[in-house]
PDB file of C-alpha atoms in Angstrom:
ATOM      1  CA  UNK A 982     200.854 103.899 143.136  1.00 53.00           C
ATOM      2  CA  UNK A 983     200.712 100.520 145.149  1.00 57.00           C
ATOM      3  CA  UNK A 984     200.208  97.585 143.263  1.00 57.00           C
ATOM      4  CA  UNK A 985     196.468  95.799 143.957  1.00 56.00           C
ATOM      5  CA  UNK A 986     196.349  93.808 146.827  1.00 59.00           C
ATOM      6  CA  UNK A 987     194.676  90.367 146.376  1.00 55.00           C
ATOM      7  CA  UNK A 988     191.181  91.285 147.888  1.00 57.00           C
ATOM      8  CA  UNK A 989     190.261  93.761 145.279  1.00 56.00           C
ATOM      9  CA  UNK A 990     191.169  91.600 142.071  1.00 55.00           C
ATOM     10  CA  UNK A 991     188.172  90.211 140.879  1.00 58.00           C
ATOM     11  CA  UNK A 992     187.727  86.700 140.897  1.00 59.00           C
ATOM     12  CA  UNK A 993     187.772  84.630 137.842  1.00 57.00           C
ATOM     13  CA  UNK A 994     184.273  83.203 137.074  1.00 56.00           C
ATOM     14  CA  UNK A 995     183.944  79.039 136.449  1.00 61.00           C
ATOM     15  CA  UNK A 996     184.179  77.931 133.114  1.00 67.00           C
ATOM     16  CA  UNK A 997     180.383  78.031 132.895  1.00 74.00           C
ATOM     17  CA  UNK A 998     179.204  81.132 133.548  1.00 81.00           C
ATOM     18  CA  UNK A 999     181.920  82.160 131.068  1.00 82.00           C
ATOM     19  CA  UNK A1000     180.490  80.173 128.590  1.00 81.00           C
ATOM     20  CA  UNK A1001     177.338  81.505 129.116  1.00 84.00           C
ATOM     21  CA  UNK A1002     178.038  85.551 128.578  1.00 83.00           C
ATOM     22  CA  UNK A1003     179.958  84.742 125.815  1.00 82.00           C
ATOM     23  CA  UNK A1004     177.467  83.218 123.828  1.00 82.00           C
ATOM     24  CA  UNK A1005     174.905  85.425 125.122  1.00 83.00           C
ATOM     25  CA  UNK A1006     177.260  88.227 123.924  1.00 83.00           C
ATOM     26  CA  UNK A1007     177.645  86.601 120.264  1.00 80.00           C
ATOM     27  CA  UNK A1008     173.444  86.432 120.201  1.00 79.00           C
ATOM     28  CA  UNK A1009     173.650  89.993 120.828  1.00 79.00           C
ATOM     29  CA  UNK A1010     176.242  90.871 118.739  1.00 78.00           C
ATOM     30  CA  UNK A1011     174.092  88.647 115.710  1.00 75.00           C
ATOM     31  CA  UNK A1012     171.274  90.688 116.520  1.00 70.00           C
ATOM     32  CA  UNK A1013     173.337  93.777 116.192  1.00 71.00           C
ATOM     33  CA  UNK A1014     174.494  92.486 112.929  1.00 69.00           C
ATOM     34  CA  UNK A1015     171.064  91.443 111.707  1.00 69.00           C
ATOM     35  CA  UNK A1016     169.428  95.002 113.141  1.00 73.00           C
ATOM     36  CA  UNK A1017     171.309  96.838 110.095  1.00 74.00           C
ATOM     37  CA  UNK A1018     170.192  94.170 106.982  1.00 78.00           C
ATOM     38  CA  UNK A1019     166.733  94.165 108.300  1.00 80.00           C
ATOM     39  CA  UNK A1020     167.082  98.107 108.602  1.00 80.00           C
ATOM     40  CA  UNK A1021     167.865  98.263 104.936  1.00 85.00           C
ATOM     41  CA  UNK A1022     165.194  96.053 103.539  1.00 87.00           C
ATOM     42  CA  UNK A1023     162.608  98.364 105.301  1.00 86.00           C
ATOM     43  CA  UNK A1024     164.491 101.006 104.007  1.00 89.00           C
ATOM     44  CA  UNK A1025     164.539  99.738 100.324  1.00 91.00           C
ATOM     45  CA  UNK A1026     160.693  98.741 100.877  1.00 92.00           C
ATOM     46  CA  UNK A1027     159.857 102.056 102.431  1.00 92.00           C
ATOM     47  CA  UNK A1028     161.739 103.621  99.474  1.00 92.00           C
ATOM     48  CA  UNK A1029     159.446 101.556  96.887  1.00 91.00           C
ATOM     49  CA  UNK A1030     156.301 102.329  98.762  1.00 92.00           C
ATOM     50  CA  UNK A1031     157.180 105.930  98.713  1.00 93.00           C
ATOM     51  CA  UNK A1032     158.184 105.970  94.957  1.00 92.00           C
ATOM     52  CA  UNK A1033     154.836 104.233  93.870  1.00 91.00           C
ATOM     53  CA  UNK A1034     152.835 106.530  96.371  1.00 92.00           C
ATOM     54  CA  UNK A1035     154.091 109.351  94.679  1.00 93.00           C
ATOM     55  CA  UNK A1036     153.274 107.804  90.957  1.00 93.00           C
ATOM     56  CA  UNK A1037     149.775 107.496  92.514  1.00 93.00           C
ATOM     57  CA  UNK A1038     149.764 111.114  93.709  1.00 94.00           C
ATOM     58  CA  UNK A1039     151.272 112.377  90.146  1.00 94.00           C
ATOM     59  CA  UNK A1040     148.693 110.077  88.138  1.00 94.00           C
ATOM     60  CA  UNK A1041     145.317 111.703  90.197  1.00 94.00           C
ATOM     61  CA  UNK A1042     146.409 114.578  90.117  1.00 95.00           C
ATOM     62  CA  UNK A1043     146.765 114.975  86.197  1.00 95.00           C
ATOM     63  CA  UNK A1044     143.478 113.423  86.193  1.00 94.00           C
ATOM     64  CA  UNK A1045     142.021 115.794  88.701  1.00 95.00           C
ATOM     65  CA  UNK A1046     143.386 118.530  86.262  1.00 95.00           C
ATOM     66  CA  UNK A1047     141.950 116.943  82.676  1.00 95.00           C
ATOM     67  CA  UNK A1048     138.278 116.634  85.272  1.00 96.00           C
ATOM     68  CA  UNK A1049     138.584 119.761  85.933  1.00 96.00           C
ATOM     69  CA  UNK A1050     139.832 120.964  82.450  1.00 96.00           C
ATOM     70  CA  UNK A1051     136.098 119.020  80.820  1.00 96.00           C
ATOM     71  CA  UNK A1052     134.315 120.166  83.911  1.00 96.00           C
ATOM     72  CA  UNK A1053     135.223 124.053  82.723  1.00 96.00           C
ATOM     73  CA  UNK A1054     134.393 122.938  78.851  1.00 96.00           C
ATOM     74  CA  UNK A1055     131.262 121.592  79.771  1.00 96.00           C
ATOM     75  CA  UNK A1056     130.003 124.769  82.053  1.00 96.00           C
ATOM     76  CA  UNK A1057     131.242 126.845  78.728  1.00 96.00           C
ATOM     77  CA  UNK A1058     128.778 124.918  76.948  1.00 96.00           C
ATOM     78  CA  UNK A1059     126.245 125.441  79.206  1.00 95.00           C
ATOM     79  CA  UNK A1060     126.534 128.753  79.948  1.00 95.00           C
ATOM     80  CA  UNK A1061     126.535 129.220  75.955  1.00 93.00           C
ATOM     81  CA  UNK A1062     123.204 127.492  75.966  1.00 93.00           C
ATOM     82  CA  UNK A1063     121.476 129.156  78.380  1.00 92.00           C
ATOM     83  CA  UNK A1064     122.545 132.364  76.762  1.00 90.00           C
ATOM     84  CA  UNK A1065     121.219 131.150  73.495  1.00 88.00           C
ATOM     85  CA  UNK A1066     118.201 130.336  74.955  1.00 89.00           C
ATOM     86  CA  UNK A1067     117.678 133.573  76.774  1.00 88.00           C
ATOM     87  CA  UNK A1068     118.386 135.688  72.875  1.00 88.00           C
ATOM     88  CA  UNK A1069     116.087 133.175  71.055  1.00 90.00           C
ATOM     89  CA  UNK A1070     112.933 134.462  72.849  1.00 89.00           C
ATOM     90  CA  UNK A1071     114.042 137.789  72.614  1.00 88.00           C
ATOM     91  CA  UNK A1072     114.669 137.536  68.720  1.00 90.00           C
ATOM     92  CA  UNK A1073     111.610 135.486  68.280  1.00 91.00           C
ATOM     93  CA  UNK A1074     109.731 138.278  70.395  1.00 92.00           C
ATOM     94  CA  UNK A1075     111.110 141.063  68.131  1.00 92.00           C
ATOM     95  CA  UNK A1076     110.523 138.770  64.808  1.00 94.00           C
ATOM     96  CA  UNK A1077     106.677 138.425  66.093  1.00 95.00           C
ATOM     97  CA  UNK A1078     106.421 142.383  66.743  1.00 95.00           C
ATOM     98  CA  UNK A1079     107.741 143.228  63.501  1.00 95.00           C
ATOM     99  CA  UNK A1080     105.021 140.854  62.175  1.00 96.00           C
ATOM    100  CA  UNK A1081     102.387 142.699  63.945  1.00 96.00           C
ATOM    101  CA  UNK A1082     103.720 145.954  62.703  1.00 95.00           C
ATOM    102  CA  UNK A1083     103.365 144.569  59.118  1.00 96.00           C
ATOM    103  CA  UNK A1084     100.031 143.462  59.469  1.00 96.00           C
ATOM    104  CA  UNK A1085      98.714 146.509  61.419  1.00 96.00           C
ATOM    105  CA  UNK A1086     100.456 148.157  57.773  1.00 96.00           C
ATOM    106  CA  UNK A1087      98.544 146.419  55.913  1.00 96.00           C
ATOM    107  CA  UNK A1088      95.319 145.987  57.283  1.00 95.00           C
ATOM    108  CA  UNK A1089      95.095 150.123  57.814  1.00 95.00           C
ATOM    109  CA  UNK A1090      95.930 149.852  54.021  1.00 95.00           C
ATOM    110  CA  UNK A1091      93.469 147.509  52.665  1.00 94.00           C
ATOM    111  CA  UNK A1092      90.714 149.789  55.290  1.00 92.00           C
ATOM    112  CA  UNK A1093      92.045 152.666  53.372  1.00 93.00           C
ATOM    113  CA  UNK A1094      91.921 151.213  50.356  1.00 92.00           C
ATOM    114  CA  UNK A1095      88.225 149.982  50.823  1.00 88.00           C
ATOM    115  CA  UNK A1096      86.827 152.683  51.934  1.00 87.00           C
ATOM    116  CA  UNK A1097      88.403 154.643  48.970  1.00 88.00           C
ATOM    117  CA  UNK A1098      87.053 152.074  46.426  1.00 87.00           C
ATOM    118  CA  UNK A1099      83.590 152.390  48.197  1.00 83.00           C
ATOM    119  CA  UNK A1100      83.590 156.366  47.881  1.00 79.00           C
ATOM    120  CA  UNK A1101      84.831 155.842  44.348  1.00 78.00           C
ATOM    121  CA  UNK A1102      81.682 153.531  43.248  1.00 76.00           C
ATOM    122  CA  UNK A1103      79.361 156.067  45.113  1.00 72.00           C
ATOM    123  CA  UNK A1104      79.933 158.613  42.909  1.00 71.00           C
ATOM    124  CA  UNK A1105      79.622 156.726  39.430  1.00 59.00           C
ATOM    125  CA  UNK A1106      81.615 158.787  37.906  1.00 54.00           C
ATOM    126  CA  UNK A1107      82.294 157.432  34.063  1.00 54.00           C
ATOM    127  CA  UNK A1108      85.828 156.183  34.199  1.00 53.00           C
ATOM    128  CA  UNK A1109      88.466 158.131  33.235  1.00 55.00           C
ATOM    129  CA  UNK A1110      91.427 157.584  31.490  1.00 54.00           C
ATOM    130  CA  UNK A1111      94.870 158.851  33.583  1.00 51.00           C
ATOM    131  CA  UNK A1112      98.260 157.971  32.423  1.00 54.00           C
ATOM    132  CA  UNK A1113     101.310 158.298  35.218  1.00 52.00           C
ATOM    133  CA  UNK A1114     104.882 156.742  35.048  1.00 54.00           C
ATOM    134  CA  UNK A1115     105.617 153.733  36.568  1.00 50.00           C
ATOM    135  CA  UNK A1116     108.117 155.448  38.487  1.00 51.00           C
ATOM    136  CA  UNK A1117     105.262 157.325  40.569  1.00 50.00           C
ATOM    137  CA  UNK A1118     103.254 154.433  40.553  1.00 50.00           C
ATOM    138  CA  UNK A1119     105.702 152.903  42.629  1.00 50.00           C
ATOM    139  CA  UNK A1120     105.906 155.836  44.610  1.00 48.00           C
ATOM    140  CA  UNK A1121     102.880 156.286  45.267  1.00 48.00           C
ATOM    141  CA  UNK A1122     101.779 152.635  46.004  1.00 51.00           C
ATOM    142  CA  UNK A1123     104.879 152.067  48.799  1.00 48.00           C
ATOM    143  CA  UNK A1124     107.126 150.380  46.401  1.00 46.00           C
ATOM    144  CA  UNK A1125     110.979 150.159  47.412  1.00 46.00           C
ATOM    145  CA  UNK A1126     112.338 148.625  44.727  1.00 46.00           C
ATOM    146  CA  UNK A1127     110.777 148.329  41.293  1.00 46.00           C
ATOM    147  CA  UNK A1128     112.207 145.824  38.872  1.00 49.00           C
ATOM    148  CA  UNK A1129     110.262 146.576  35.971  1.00 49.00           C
ATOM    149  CA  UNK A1130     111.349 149.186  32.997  1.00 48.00           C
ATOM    150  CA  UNK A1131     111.113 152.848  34.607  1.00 46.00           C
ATOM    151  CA  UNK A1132     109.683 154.112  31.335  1.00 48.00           C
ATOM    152  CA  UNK A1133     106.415 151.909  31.317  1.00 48.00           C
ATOM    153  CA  UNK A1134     103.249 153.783  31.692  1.00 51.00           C
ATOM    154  CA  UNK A1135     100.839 153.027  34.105  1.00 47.00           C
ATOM    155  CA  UNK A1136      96.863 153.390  33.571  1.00 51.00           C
ATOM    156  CA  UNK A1137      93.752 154.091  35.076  1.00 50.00           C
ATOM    157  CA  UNK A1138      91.166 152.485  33.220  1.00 51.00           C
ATOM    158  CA  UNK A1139      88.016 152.933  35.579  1.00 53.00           C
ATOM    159  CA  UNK A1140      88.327 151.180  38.464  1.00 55.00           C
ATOM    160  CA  UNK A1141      91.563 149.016  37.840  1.00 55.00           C
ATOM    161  CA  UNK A1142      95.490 149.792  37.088  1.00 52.00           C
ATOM    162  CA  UNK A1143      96.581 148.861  33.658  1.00 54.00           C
ATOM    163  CA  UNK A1144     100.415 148.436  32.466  1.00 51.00           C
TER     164      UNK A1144
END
């Protein structure tokens, strides 16, 4: 290979415009040098940001879950209400109609029983005097459950039981 001829060396700038890309190649080669700090201060900021964006995210969502966690509670306690209030009519309704079933008892009882003691004083018949056992009397009055001594003698003394 032939050595370069003259004409195609390139020729050496002045002094100046030497000066000039050199210190415009130090600016660039700060800038370079500045472009990596600055990188990792946004980094480390970015990082931060992200780290307390995340505590945010972690804190609502355990309060999203305890919301939710009283929200269910609550509708528990609400649904138990309404079904309470839906039995309490119901129980109140059944209470009322064994009531009614009582009285109906005991008003055909005291008709009965009036229009028994009204046949008995139409036929003033002198009163007699009829002895039964308690036990029967019971018995035969609708008693369940008699307290009293099972050997006491009931009487009819005209128009009125005696013990």
């Amino acid at each position: 290979m032939c050595p370069p001829t003259i004409s195609a060396l390139p020729t050496p700038a002045p002094k100046s415009s030497l000066r000039k890309i050199l210190e415009q190649q130090l600016v660039e080669h700060q800038g370079l040098q500045i472009t990596p700090k600055l990188l990792n201060i946004l980094l480390s900021q970015n990082l931060l940001q992200t780290s307390g964006l995340q505590g945010a995210t972690a804190d609502s969502e355990r309060q999203g879950e305890l919301a939710l966690k009283d929200a269910k509670v609550e509708l528990s306690e609400w649904q138990h209400a309404l079904r309470s209030a839906r039995d309490k009519p119901a129980c109140l309704l059944w209470y009322y109609q064994e009531l009614m079933n009582d009285k109906l008892f005991l008003d055909t009882e005291i008709a009965t029983n009036g229009y028994l003691l009204a046949g008995e004083k139409s036929k003033r018949v002198p009163p007699q005097h009829v002895s039964i056992s308690h036990h029967a009397f019971c018995v035969w009055t609708n008693l369940v459950s008699c307290s009293c001594d099972a050997s006491a003698k009931v009487n009819w003394a005209g128009d009125q039981w005696q013990s």
